[in-house]
Coordinates of N, CA and C in Angstrom, one line a residue:
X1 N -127.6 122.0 -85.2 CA -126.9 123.0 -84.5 C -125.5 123.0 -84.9
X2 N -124.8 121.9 -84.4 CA -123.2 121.7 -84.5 C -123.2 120.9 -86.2
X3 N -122.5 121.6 -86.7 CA -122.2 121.1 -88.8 C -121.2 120.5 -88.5
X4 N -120.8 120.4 -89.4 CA -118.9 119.9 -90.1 C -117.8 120.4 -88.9
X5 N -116.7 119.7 -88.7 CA -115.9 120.1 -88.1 C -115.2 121.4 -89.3
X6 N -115.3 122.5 -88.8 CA -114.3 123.7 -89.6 C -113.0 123.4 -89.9
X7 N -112.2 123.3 -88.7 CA -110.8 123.0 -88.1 C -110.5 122.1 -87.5
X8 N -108.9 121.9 -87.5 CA -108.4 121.5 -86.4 C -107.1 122.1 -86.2
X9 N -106.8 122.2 -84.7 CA -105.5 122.9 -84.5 C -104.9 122.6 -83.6
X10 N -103.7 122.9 -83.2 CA -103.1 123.3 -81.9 C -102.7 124.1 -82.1
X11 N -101.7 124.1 -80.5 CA -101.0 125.9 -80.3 C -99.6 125.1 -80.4
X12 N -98.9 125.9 -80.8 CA -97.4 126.2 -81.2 C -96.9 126.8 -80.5
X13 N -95.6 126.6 -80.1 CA -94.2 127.9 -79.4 C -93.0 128.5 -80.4
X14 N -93.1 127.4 -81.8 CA -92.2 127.9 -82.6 C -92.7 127.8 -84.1
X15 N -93.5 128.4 -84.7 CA -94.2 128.4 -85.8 C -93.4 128.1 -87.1
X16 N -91.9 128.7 -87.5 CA -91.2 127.7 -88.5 C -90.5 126.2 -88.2
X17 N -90.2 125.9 -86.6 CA -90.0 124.8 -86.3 C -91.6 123.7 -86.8
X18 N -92.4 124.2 -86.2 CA -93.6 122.9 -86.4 C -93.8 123.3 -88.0
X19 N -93.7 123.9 -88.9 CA -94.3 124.0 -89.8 C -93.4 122.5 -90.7
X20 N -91.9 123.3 -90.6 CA -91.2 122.5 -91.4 C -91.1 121.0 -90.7
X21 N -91.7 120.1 -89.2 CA -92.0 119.2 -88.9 C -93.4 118.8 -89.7
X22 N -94.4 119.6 -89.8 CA -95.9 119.1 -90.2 C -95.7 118.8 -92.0
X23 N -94.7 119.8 -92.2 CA -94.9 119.7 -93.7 C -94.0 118.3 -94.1
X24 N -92.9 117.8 -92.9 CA -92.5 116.5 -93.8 C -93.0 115.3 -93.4
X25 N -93.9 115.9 -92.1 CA -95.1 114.4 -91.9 C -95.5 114.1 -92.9
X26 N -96.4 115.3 -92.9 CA -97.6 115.4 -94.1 C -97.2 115.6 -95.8
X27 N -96.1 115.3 -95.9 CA -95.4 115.2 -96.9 C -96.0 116.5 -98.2
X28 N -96.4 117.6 -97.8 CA -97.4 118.8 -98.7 C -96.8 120.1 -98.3
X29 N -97.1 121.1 -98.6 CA -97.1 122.0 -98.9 C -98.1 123.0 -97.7
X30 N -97.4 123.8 -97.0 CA -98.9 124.6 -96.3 C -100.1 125.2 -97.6
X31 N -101.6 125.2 -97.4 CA -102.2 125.8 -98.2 C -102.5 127.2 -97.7
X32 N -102.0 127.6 -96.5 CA -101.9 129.3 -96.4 C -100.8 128.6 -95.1
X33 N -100.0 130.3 -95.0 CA -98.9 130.4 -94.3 C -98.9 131.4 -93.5
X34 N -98.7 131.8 -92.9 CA -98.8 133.2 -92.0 C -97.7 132.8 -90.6
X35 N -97.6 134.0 -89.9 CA -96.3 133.9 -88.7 C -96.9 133.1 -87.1
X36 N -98.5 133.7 -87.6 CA -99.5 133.3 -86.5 C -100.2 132.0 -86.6
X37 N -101.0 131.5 -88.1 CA -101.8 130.5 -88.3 C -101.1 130.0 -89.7
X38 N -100.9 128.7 -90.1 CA -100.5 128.4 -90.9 C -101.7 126.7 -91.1
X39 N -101.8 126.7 -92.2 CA -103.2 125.4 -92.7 C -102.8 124.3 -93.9
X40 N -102.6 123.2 -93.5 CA -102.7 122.4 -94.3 C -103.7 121.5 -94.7
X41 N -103.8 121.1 -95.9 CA -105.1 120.0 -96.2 C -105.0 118.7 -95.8
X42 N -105.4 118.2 -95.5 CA -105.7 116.3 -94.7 C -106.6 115.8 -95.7
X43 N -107.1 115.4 -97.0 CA -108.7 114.7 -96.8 C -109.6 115.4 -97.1
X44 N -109.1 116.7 -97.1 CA -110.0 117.8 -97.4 C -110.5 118.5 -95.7
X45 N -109.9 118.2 -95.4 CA -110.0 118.8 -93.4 C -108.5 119.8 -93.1
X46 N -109.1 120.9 -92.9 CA -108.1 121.8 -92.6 C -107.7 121.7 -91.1
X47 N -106.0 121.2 -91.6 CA -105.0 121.1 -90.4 C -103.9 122.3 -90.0
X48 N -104.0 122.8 -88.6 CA -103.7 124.2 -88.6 C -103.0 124.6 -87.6
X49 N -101.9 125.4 -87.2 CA -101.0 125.7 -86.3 C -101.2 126.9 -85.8
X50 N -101.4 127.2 -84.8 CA -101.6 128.3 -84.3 C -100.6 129.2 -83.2
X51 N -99.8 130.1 -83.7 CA -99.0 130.2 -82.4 C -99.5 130.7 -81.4
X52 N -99.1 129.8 -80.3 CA -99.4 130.2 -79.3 C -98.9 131.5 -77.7
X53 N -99.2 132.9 -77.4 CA -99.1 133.6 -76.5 C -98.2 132.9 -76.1
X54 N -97.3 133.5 -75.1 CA -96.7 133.0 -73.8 C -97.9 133.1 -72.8
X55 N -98.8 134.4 -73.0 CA -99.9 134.3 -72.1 C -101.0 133.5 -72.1
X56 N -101.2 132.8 -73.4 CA -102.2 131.5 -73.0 C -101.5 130.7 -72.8
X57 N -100.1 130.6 -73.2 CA -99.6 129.2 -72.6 C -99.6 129.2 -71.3
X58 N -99.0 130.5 -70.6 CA -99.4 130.3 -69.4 C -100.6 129.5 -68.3
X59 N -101.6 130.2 -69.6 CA -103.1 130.1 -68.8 C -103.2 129.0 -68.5
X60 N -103.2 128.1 -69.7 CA -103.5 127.2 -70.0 C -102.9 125.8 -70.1
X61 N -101.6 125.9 -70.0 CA -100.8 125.1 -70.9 C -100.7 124.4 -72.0
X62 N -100.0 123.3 -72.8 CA -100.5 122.7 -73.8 C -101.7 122.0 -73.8
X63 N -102.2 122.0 -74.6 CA -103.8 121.9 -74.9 C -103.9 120.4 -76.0
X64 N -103.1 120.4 -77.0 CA -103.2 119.5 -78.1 C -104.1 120.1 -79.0
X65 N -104.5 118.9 -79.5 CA -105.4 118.9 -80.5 C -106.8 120.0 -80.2
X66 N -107.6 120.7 -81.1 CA -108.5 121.9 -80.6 C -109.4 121.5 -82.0
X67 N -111.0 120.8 -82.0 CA -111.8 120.7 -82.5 C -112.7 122.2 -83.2
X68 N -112.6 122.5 -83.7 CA -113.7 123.6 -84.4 C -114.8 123.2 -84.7
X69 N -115.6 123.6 -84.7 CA -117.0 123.1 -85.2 C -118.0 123.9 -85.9
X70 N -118.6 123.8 -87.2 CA -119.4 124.9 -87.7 C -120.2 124.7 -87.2
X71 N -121.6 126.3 -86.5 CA -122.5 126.0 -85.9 C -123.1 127.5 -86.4
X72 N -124.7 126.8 -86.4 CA -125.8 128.3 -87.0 C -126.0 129.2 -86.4
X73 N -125.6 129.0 -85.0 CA -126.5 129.5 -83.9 C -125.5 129.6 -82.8
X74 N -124.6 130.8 -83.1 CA -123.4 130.6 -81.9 C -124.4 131.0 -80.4
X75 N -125.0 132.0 -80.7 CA -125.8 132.5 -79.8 C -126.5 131.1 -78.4
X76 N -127.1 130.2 -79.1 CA -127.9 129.5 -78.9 C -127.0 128.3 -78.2
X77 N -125.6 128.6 -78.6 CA -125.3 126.9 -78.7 C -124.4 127.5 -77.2
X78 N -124.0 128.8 -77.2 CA -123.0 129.5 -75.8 C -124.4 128.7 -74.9
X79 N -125.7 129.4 -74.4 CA -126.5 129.0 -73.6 C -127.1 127.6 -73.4
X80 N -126.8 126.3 -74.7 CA -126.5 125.1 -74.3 C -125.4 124.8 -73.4
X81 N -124.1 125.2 -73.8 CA -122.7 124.8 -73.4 C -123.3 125.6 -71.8
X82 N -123.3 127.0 -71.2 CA -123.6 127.4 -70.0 C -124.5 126.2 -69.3
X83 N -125.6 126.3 -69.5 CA -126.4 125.1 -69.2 C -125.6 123.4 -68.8
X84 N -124.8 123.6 -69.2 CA -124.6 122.0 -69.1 C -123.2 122.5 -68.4
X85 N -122.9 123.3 -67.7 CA -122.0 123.7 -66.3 C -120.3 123.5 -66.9
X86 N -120.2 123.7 -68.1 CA -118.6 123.9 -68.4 C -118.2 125.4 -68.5
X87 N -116.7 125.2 -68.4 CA -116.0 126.4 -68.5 C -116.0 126.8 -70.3
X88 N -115.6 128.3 -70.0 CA -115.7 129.0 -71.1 C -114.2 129.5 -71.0
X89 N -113.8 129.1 -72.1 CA -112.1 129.6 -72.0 C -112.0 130.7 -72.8
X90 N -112.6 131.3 -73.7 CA -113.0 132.3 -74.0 C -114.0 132.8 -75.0
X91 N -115.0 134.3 -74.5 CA -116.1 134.3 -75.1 C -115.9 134.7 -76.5
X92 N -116.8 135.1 -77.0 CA -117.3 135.4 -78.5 C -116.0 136.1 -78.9
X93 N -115.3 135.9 -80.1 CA -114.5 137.0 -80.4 C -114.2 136.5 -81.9
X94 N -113.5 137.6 -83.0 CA -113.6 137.6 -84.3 C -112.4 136.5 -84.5
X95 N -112.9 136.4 -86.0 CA -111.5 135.7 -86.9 C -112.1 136.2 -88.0
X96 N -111.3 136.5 -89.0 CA -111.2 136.3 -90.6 C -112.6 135.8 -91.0
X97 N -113.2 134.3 -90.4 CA -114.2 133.6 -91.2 C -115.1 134.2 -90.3
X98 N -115.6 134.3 -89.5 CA -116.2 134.7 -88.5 C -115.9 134.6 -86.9
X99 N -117.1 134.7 -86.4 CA -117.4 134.8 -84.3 C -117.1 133.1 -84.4
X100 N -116.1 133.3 -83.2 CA -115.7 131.7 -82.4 C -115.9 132.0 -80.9
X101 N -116.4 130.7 -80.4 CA -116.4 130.8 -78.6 C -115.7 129.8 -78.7
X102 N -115.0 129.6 -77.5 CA -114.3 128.9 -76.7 C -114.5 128.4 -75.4
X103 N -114.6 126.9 -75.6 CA -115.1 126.0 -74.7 C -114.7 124.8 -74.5
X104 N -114.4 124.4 -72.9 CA -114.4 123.0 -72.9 C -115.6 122.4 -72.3
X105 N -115.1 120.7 -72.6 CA -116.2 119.5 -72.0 C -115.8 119.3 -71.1
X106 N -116.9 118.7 -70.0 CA -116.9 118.4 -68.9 C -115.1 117.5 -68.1
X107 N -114.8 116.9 -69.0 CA -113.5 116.7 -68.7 C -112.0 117.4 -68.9
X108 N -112.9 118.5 -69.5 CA -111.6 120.0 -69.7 C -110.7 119.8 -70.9
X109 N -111.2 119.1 -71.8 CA -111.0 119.0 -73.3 C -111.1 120.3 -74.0
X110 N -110.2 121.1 -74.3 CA -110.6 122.5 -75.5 C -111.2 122.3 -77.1
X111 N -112.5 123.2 -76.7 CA -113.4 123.1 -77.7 C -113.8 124.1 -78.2
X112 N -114.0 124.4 -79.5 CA -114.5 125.9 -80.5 C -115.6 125.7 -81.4
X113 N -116.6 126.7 -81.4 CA -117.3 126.6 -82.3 C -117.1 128.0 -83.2
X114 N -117.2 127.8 -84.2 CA -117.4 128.9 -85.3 C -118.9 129.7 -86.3
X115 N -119.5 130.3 -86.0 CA -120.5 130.6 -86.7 C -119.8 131.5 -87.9
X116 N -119.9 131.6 -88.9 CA -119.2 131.9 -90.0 C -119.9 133.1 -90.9
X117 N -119.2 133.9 -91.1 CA -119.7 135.5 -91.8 C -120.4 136.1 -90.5
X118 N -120.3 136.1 -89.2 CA -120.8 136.9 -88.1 C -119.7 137.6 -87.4
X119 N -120.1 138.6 -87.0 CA -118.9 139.0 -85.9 C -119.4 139.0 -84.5
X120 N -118.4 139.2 -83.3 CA -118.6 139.0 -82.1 C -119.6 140.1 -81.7
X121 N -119.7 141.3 -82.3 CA -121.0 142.4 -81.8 C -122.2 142.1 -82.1
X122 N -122.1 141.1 -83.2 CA -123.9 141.0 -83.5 C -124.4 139.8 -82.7
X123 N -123.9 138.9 -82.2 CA -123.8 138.2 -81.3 C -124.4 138.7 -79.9
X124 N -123.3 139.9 -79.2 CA -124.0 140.2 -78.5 C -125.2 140.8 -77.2

């Protein structure tokens, strides 16, 4: 059910401040750039900045680190996660690669799964 991790991310408040910090950690080059999401390679593991709303920061506050996970069966795996009594920080919705949900674990860790080439309507 749950593949490869896809991602990893956090959320950002200042997207050229963390960039030009990650790029002299990581001593590289972003491999895509954008105002919103910006990705660098690790290892071959895509490392990624996401800016973050004032409104999810609100919601939420800082979050850290944000696991992605490829998975076959977003459908299937939402009604695992329900079942096993966690929150849903938010449901099905698009990106570029495909439908992501948004979920934490039982100790309120943020967690995403990705089913890839689907969108959020066929879902549901």
């Amino acid at each position: 059910m749950i593949g490869r991790v896809n991602v990893v991310f956090c959320f950002v408040t200042d997207m050229p401040r963390a960039v030009s910090f990650y790029r002299s950690l990581m001593e590289t080059e972003p491999a895509f750039e954008s105002s919103h999401w910006t990705e660098f390679l690790a290892g071959g593991l895509r490392v990624a900045l996401h800016l973050s709303s004032s409104e999810s920061t609100a919601k939420s506050g800082p979050t850290g680190w944000v696991p992605c996970f490829e998975c076959d069966d977003l459908r299937l795996l939402r009604e695992r996660v329900e079942a096993a009594g966690v929150r849903f920080e938010r449901e099905f919705h698009d990106t570029p690669s495909g439908a992501i949900l948004a979920f934490a674990d039982p100790d309120g860790n943020p967690l995403q799964a990705i089913q890839l080439g689907v969108q959020a309507k066929d879902l549901a």
